[in-house]
mmCIF file of C-alpha atoms in Angstrom:
data_model
loop_
_atom_site.group_PDB
_atom_site.id
_atom_site.type_symbol
_atom_site.label_atom_id
_atom_site.label_comp_id
_atom_site.label_asym_id
_atom_site.label_seq_id
_atom_site.Cartn_x
_atom_site.Cartn_y
_atom_site.Cartn_z
ATOM 1 C CA MET A 1 201.429 188.619 123.693
ATOM 2 C CA PHE A 2 200.486 185.729 121.401
ATOM 3 C CA VAL A 3 202.267 183.258 123.671
ATOM 4 C CA LEU A 4 200.459 184.585 126.751
ATOM 5 C CA LEU A 5 197.120 184.385 124.961
ATOM 6 C CA SER A 6 197.828 180.821 123.842
ATOM 7 C CA VAL A 7 198.796 179.722 127.348
ATOM 8 C CA THR A 8 195.674 181.361 128.790
ATOM 9 C CA LEU A 9 193.472 179.673 126.199
ATOM 10 C CA CYS A 10 195.054 176.271 126.882
ATOM 11 C CA PHE A 11 194.551 176.730 130.612
ATOM 12 C CA ILE A 12 190.880 177.632 130.142
ATOM 13 C CA CYS A 13 190.387 174.603 127.902
ATOM 14 C CA TYR A 14 192.014 172.394 130.539
ATOM 15 C CA LEU A 15 189.699 173.784 133.228
ATOM 16 C CA LEU A 16 186.725 173.038 130.988
ATOM 17 C CA CYS A 17 188.045 169.508 130.560
ATOM 18 C CA LEU A 18 188.179 169.089 134.348
ATOM 19 C CA LYS A 19 184.623 170.353 134.633
ATOM 20 C CA LEU A 20 183.359 167.990 131.938
ATOM 21 C CA ILE A 21 185.023 164.988 133.587
ATOM 22 C CA TYR A 22 183.607 165.901 136.982
ATOM 23 C CA ASN A 23 180.102 166.328 135.525
ATOM 24 C CA ARG A 24 180.442 162.993 133.742
ATOM 25 C CA PHE A 25 181.498 161.330 136.980
ATOM 26 C CA ASN A 26 178.512 162.793 138.836
ATOM 27 C CA ARG A 27 176.125 161.463 136.216
ATOM 28 C CA LEU A 28 177.586 157.984 136.555
ATOM 29 C CA TRP A 29 177.838 157.965 140.325
ATOM 30 C CA PRO A 30 174.630 156.593 141.910
ATOM 31 C CA SER A 31 172.259 159.386 142.897
ATOM 32 C CA SER A 32 171.100 157.474 145.972
ATOM 33 C CA TRP A 33 172.006 154.327 147.878
ATOM 34 C CA ASN A 34 168.518 152.988 147.225
ATOM 35 C CA ASN A 35 169.403 152.618 143.545
ATOM 36 C CA ILE A 36 172.311 150.394 144.543
ATOM 37 C CA LEU A 37 170.163 148.330 146.896
ATOM 38 C CA ARG A 38 167.609 147.665 144.162
ATOM 39 C CA SER A 39 170.246 146.474 141.716
ATOM 40 C CA SER A 40 172.414 144.474 144.120
ATOM 41 C CA SER A 41 172.234 140.919 145.365
ATOM 42 C CA ARG A 42 174.655 138.260 146.476
ATOM 43 C CA ALA A 43 174.753 136.811 142.979
ATOM 44 C CA LYS A 44 174.692 140.112 141.122
ATOM 45 C CA GLY A 45 177.088 142.954 141.871
ATOM 46 C CA VAL A 46 176.529 146.673 141.753
ATOM 47 C CA ASN A 47 178.041 148.648 138.913
ATOM 48 C CA LEU A 48 179.126 151.945 140.418
ATOM 49 C CA LEU A 49 180.822 153.138 137.249
ATOM 50 C CA PRO A 50 179.398 151.165 134.338
ATOM 51 C CA ILE A 51 181.802 152.559 131.750
ATOM 52 C CA ARG A 52 184.963 151.041 133.194
ATOM 53 C CA ASP A 53 185.048 147.366 134.173
ATOM 54 C CA PRO A 54 183.368 148.116 137.522
ATOM 55 C CA ILE A 55 183.689 146.361 140.839
ATOM 56 C CA ALA A 56 180.890 144.367 142.408
ATOM 57 C CA LEU A 57 179.598 145.266 145.840
ATOM 58 C CA THR A 58 178.147 141.858 146.685
ATOM 59 C CA CYS A 59 175.757 142.276 149.577
ATOM 60 C CA GLU A 60 172.254 141.291 150.588
ATOM 61 C CA ASN A 61 171.121 144.490 152.268
ATOM 62 C CA ASP A 62 173.869 147.094 151.941
ATOM 63 C CA ALA A 63 177.585 147.561 151.474
ATOM 64 C CA ARG A 64 179.718 147.012 154.559
ATOM 65 C CA VAL A 65 183.029 148.635 153.755
ATOM 66 C CA LEU A 66 186.324 148.319 155.614
ATOM 67 C CA PHE A 67 189.287 150.657 155.133
ATOM 68 C CA VAL A 68 192.518 149.131 156.440
ATOM 69 C CA THR A 69 195.251 151.677 157.203
ATOM 70 C CA ALA A 70 198.579 151.691 159.004
ATOM 71 C CA HIS A 71 198.594 155.000 160.906
ATOM 72 C CA PRO A 72 196.287 157.749 162.115
ATOM 73 C CA ASP A 73 196.009 160.315 159.269
ATOM 74 C CA ASP A 74 196.233 157.669 156.494
ATOM 75 C CA GLU A 75 192.439 157.754 156.291
ATOM 76 C CA CYS A 76 192.321 161.400 155.193
ATOM 77 C CA MET A 77 195.723 161.761 153.524
ATOM 78 C CA PHE A 78 195.061 158.912 151.098
ATOM 79 C CA PHE A 79 191.477 157.607 151.303
ATOM 80 C CA ALA A 80 189.329 160.695 151.942
ATOM 81 C CA PRO A 81 187.667 160.740 148.477
ATOM 82 C CA ALA A 82 186.516 157.122 148.750
ATOM 83 C CA ILE A 83 185.407 157.437 152.384
ATOM 84 C CA ILE A 84 183.430 160.603 151.745
ATOM 85 C CA LYS A 85 181.719 159.300 148.591
ATOM 86 C CA LEU A 86 180.773 155.977 150.224
ATOM 87 C CA THR A 87 179.442 157.598 153.397
ATOM 88 C CA GLU A 88 177.351 159.899 151.195
ATOM 89 C CA LEU A 89 175.797 156.728 149.771
ATOM 90 C CA ASN A 90 174.993 155.604 153.338
ATOM 91 C CA ALA A 91 177.352 152.653 153.120
ATOM 92 C CA THR A 92 178.320 151.190 156.496
ATOM 93 C CA VAL A 93 181.967 152.217 156.670
ATOM 94 C CA TYR A 94 184.497 150.798 159.152
ATOM 95 C CA LEU A 95 188.129 151.731 159.719
ATOM 96 C CA LEU A 96 190.837 149.389 161.002
ATOM 97 C CA CYS A 97 194.078 151.219 161.826
ATOM 98 C CA LEU A 98 196.869 148.761 162.607
ATOM 99 C CA SER A 99 198.984 151.094 164.767
ATOM 100 C CA SER A 100 198.663 154.154 166.978
ATOM 101 C CA GLY A 101 201.344 156.019 165.014
ATOM 102 C CA ASN A 102 203.696 156.143 167.970
ATOM 103 C CA TYR A 103 206.922 156.712 165.997
ATOM 104 C CA TYR A 104 207.541 160.011 167.819
ATOM 105 C CA ASN A 105 205.868 158.898 171.076
ATOM 106 C CA GLN A 106 202.622 160.664 170.161
ATOM 107 C CA GLY A 107 200.433 157.570 170.066
ATOM 108 C CA ALA A 108 197.865 158.677 172.638
ATOM 109 C CA GLN A 109 197.370 162.057 170.969
ATOM 110 C CA ARG A 110 197.191 160.555 167.509
ATOM 111 C CA LYS A 111 194.445 158.144 168.575
ATOM 112 C CA GLU A 112 192.265 161.065 169.640
ATOM 113 C CA GLU A 113 193.063 162.894 166.423
ATOM 114 C CA LEU A 114 191.994 159.855 164.425
ATOM 115 C CA PHE A 115 188.579 159.719 166.090
ATOM 116 C CA SER A 116 188.080 163.438 165.432
ATOM 117 C CA SER A 117 189.084 163.053 161.792
ATOM 118 C CA CYS A 118 186.767 160.094 161.276
ATOM 119 C CA ALA A 119 183.851 162.026 162.764
ATOM 120 C CA VAL A 120 184.343 164.658 160.056
ATOM 121 C CA LEU A 121 184.620 162.029 157.305
ATOM 122 C CA GLY A 122 181.444 160.308 158.480
ATOM 123 C CA ILE A 123 182.766 157.265 160.335
ATOM 124 C CA PRO A 124 181.383 157.063 163.902
ATOM 125 C CA ALA A 125 183.749 156.187 166.742
ATOM 126 C CA HIS A 126 182.218 152.738 167.330
ATOM 127 C CA ARG A 127 183.258 151.728 163.801
ATOM 128 C CA VAL A 128 186.875 152.790 164.296
ATOM 129 C CA THR A 129 189.367 150.228 165.631
ATOM 130 C CA ILE A 130 192.975 151.078 166.498
ATOM 131 C CA ILE A 131 195.408 148.212 167.116
ATOM 132 C CA ASP A 132 198.093 148.959 169.702
ATOM 133 C CA ASN A 133 200.486 146.024 169.507
ATOM 134 C CA LYS A 134 204.196 146.257 170.333
ATOM 135 C CA GLU A 135 204.941 144.210 167.197
ATOM 136 C CA LEU A 136 202.940 146.592 165.009
ATOM 137 C CA GLN A 137 204.683 149.884 165.625
ATOM 138 C CA ASP A 138 204.860 152.829 163.265
ATOM 139 C CA ASP A 139 208.208 152.498 161.519
ATOM 140 C CA PRO A 140 208.870 153.351 157.847
ATOM 141 C CA LYS A 141 211.659 150.752 157.741
ATOM 142 C CA THR A 142 209.764 147.842 159.287
ATOM 143 C CA GLU A 143 207.529 145.542 157.278
ATOM 144 C CA TRP A 144 204.984 143.959 159.567
ATOM 145 C CA SER A 145 204.617 140.181 159.638
ATOM 146 C CA ILE A 146 201.864 138.696 157.474
ATOM 147 C CA SER A 147 201.316 135.990 160.112
ATOM 148 C CA LEU A 148 200.414 138.752 162.576
ATOM 149 C CA THR A 149 198.481 141.227 160.436
ATOM 150 C CA ALA A 150 196.505 138.818 158.209
ATOM 151 C CA PRO A 151 194.568 137.143 161.076
ATOM 152 C CA LEU A 152 193.780 140.562 162.604
ATOM 153 C CA ILE A 153 192.356 141.811 159.318
ATOM 154 C CA LEU A 154 190.477 138.577 158.622
ATOM 155 C CA LYS A 155 188.894 138.633 162.083
ATOM 156 C CA HIS A 156 187.653 142.175 161.461
ATOM 157 C CA ILE A 157 186.217 141.189 158.083
ATOM 158 C CA THR A 158 184.323 138.206 159.463
ATOM 159 C CA THR A 159 183.181 139.902 162.678
ATOM 160 C CA TYR A 160 181.543 142.794 160.825
ATOM 161 C CA SER A 161 180.460 140.843 157.708
ATOM 162 C CA ILE A 162 182.542 143.074 155.483
ATOM 163 C CA ASN A 163 181.961 142.734 151.740
ATOM 164 C CA LEU A 164 184.322 145.433 150.441
ATOM 165 C CA VAL A 165 187.862 146.106 151.694
ATOM 166 C CA LEU A 166 189.942 149.082 150.552
ATOM 167 C CA THR A 167 193.622 149.490 151.372
ATOM 168 C CA PHE A 168 197.044 150.281 149.899
ATOM 169 C CA ASP A 169 198.625 148.581 146.895
ATOM 170 C CA GLU A 170 202.106 147.083 146.574
ATOM 171 C CA GLY A 171 203.606 150.584 146.326
ATOM 172 C CA GLY A 172 201.983 151.778 149.524
ATOM 173 C CA VAL A 173 201.352 155.251 147.944
ATOM 174 C CA SER A 174 204.461 156.649 149.636
ATOM 175 C CA GLY A 175 206.576 153.482 149.708
ATOM 176 C CA HIS A 176 206.068 153.171 153.483
ATOM 177 C CA ALA A 177 206.901 149.624 154.604
ATOM 178 C CA ASN A 178 203.899 149.493 156.956
ATOM 179 C CA HIS A 179 201.520 150.370 154.096
ATOM 180 C CA ILE A 180 203.025 147.711 151.848
ATOM 181 C CA ALA A 181 202.745 145.101 154.613
ATOM 182 C CA ILE A 182 198.971 145.617 154.745
ATOM 183 C CA TYR A 183 198.667 145.039 151.010
ATOM 184 C CA LYS A 184 200.753 141.865 151.258
ATOM 185 C CA SER A 185 198.544 140.578 154.072
ATOM 186 C CA LEU A 186 195.304 141.166 152.181
ATOM 187 C CA SER A 187 196.815 139.874 148.956
ATOM 188 C CA HIS A 188 197.819 136.728 150.846
ATOM 189 C CA LEU A 189 194.316 136.296 152.269
ATOM 190 C CA ALA A 190 192.844 136.694 148.791
ATOM 191 C CA PHE A 191 195.354 134.326 147.187
ATOM 192 C CA VAL A 192 194.825 131.494 149.652
ATOM 193 C CA GLY A 193 191.040 131.831 149.564
ATOM 194 C CA ARG A 194 190.551 132.789 153.205
ATOM 195 C CA LEU A 195 188.264 135.755 152.500
ATOM 196 C CA PRO A 196 184.469 135.318 152.426
ATOM 197 C CA GLU A 197 183.117 134.619 148.927
ATOM 198 C CA ASP A 198 181.159 137.883 148.846
ATOM 199 C CA CYS A 199 184.141 140.010 149.918
ATOM 200 C CA GLN A 200 185.954 142.149 147.344
ATOM 201 C CA VAL A 201 189.395 143.729 147.945
ATOM 202 C CA LEU A 202 190.534 146.926 146.236
ATOM 203 C CA SER A 203 193.974 148.518 146.437
ATOM 204 C CA LEU A 204 194.679 152.237 146.105
ATOM 205 C CA HIS A 205 196.736 152.912 143.005
ATOM 206 C CA THR A 206 200.233 154.294 143.691
ATOM 207 C CA ILE A 207 201.143 156.929 141.103
ATOM 208 C CA SER A 208 204.369 158.748 140.226
ATOM 209 C CA ILE A 209 205.476 161.656 142.379
ATOM 210 C CA LEU A 210 204.924 164.067 139.496
ATOM 211 C CA ARG A 211 201.278 163.019 139.120
ATOM 212 C CA LYS A 212 200.889 162.890 142.886
ATOM 213 C CA TYR A 213 201.508 166.625 143.275
ATOM 214 C CA LEU A 214 199.512 167.899 140.300
ATOM 215 C CA SER A 215 196.519 168.381 142.594
ATOM 216 C CA ILE A 216 193.144 168.266 140.819
ATOM 217 C CA PHE A 217 194.915 168.924 137.517
ATOM 218 C CA GLU A 218 195.934 165.250 137.489
ATOM 219 C CA LEU A 219 192.289 164.223 137.056
ATOM 220 C CA PRO A 220 192.260 163.683 133.244
ATOM 221 C CA ILE A 221 195.169 161.252 133.521
ATOM 222 C CA SER A 222 193.416 159.173 136.185
ATOM 223 C CA TRP A 223 190.180 159.303 134.199
ATOM 224 C CA LEU A 224 191.821 157.867 131.091
ATOM 225 C CA ILE A 225 193.690 155.052 132.858
ATOM 226 C CA PRO A 226 191.417 152.016 133.522
ATOM 227 C CA SER A 227 190.554 151.379 137.160
ATOM 228 C CA SER A 228 188.117 149.226 139.104
ATOM 229 C CA PHE A 229 186.788 152.012 141.299
ATOM 230 C CA PHE A 230 187.036 155.775 140.849
ATOM 231 C CA CYS A 231 186.190 158.665 143.212
ATOM 232 C CA ILE A 232 186.371 162.436 142.711
ATOM 233 C CA LEU A 233 185.627 165.089 145.319
ATOM 234 C CA GLY A 234 183.902 168.350 144.531
ATOM 235 C CA PRO A 235 184.870 171.664 146.191
ATOM 236 C CA ASN A 236 182.640 171.223 149.256
ATOM 237 C CA GLU A 237 183.701 167.617 149.720
ATOM 238 C CA TYR A 238 187.349 168.645 149.455
ATOM 239 C CA LYS A 239 186.755 171.124 152.297
ATOM 240 C CA LYS A 240 185.543 168.193 154.402
ATOM 241 C CA ALA A 241 188.677 166.183 153.565
ATOM 242 C CA LYS A 242 190.839 169.187 154.454
ATOM 243 C CA GLU A 243 188.977 169.704 157.735
ATOM 244 C CA ALA A 244 189.557 166.053 158.634
ATOM 245 C CA MET A 245 193.281 166.413 157.938
ATOM 246 C CA LEU A 246 193.484 169.539 160.101
ATOM 247 C CA HIS A 247 192.335 167.477 163.089
ATOM 248 C CA HIS A 248 195.706 165.694 162.954
ATOM 249 C CA ARG A 249 197.380 168.639 164.667
ATOM 250 C CA SER A 250 200.443 166.671 165.724
ATOM 251 C CA GLN A 251 201.240 166.046 162.045
ATOM 252 C CA LEU A 252 200.681 169.540 160.670
ATOM 253 C CA LEU A 253 204.232 170.482 159.784
ATOM 254 C CA TRP A 254 204.721 172.872 156.864
ATOM 255 C CA PHE A 255 204.959 170.123 154.260
ATOM 256 C CA ARG A 256 201.603 168.689 155.389
ATOM 257 C CA HIS A 257 199.947 171.973 154.412
ATOM 258 C CA VAL A 258 201.619 171.688 151.010
ATOM 259 C CA TYR A 259 200.328 168.123 150.759
ATOM 260 C CA ILE A 260 196.753 169.181 151.596
ATOM 261 C CA LEU A 261 196.830 171.725 148.793
ATOM 262 C CA LEU A 262 198.725 169.837 146.094
ATOM 263 C CA SER A 263 198.217 166.107 146.628
ATOM 264 C CA ARG A 264 196.012 164.436 144.070
ATOM 265 C CA TYR A 265 194.958 161.939 146.774
ATOM 266 C CA MET A 266 193.029 164.709 148.527
ATOM 267 C CA TYR A 267 190.802 164.979 145.441
ATOM 268 C CA VAL A 268 190.945 161.700 143.506
ATOM 269 C CA ASN A 269 191.122 157.993 144.388
ATOM 270 C CA THR A 270 191.580 155.182 141.897
ATOM 271 C CA PHE A 271 191.527 151.543 142.975
ATOM 272 C CA ARG A 272 192.383 148.218 141.392
ATOM 273 C CA ALA A 273 190.793 144.885 142.229
ATOM 274 C CA VAL A 274 192.968 142.347 144.033
ATOM 275 C CA PRO A 275 192.597 138.919 142.373
ATOM 276 C CA MET A 276 190.726 136.337 144.433
ATOM 277 C CA GLU A 277 191.584 132.637 144.581
ATOM 278 C CA LYS A 278 189.739 129.611 145.926
ATOM 279 C CA LYS A 279 192.688 127.756 147.429
ATOM 280 C CA LYS A 280 192.442 126.726 151.067
ATOM 281 C CA VAL A 281 195.780 127.117 152.810
ATOM 282 C CA ARG A 282 196.389 127.004 156.536
ATOM 283 C CA PHE A 283 198.160 129.756 158.422
ATOM 284 C CA TYR A 284 201.422 128.784 160.069
#
C-alpha cells in the first residue's frame, strides 16, 4: 500500500512539473506577432525564448520561415510543434519537400496527402513545393547528392526571401539517409557562406529512442537541455498535429498510430543553430 501511494504521489508531482513547465513556456512565448515585429530589425534579432541563448529572427517586416523535409508526412511527424506555433504567430511559413515519397509507388497519393496535412497545420497550398526528381527518390539507404539538393534549397531561400530555415540535424531524427542529406546540404551552404546574411538555419535535435517514445513525459528533459529554439504543443494544438498526421492515410499502419500517441516529436520540438560562415566557395 505504501509503495502504491508513493508511486501515485510521484506521478502526481511529475504531472505538476509538466504543467509548470508548460505554463512557463506560455509566459515566455510571444503573446502576439506584433510584439515580435516591434522588437525585430535586420540588425537586431527577436528573442523568442529569452532564458536560453535564443535564436534571432532577422527580418524587416516579418519572419519568412522555410521547413525543408524529405518526404510527405515529415512535416507532421517531426515538425508539427514548430509549424503550429509559428503559424499561430502569423509567420509566413513555407514547406519544401524534396521528394514525393514514392518508395512504394504511392507518390501521387502522398502529394495530395501532403497538401491536406499542410492545410490543417496552417500552410496554404501555394507555399508548399514538392520536388519530383528521379535522382531524389525516397530511399532510406540513399544519401542524396549535396551538389543536387543544395542549389534547390538555396534557390527556394532566395526566391522567397527566407530568413529562417528549419530542417533535420546530422542524425535525421530516425537515421534516414534522405533526412541526413538535407542537413548536410544546408550545413554546406552555411559553411561556405552561400546563405543570405539575414538567414538563420536551425536543425531539429535527434534524441535517443527511449526519450523519443516517452511522449509528453519527456518534456522536463528537453526543457533542461539547452537549445536554440523550443516549442511545446498544448492539448488542442496536439489534436491539430494528430489531425494533420491522419491525412496521410497511405502511411497509417499500426505503428504509425503508436507513433502519434507516444512520440515526443508530436508534442515537443527542440532545435540547434547551425553555425554560419562567411567563406565564398563555388559549387562544382
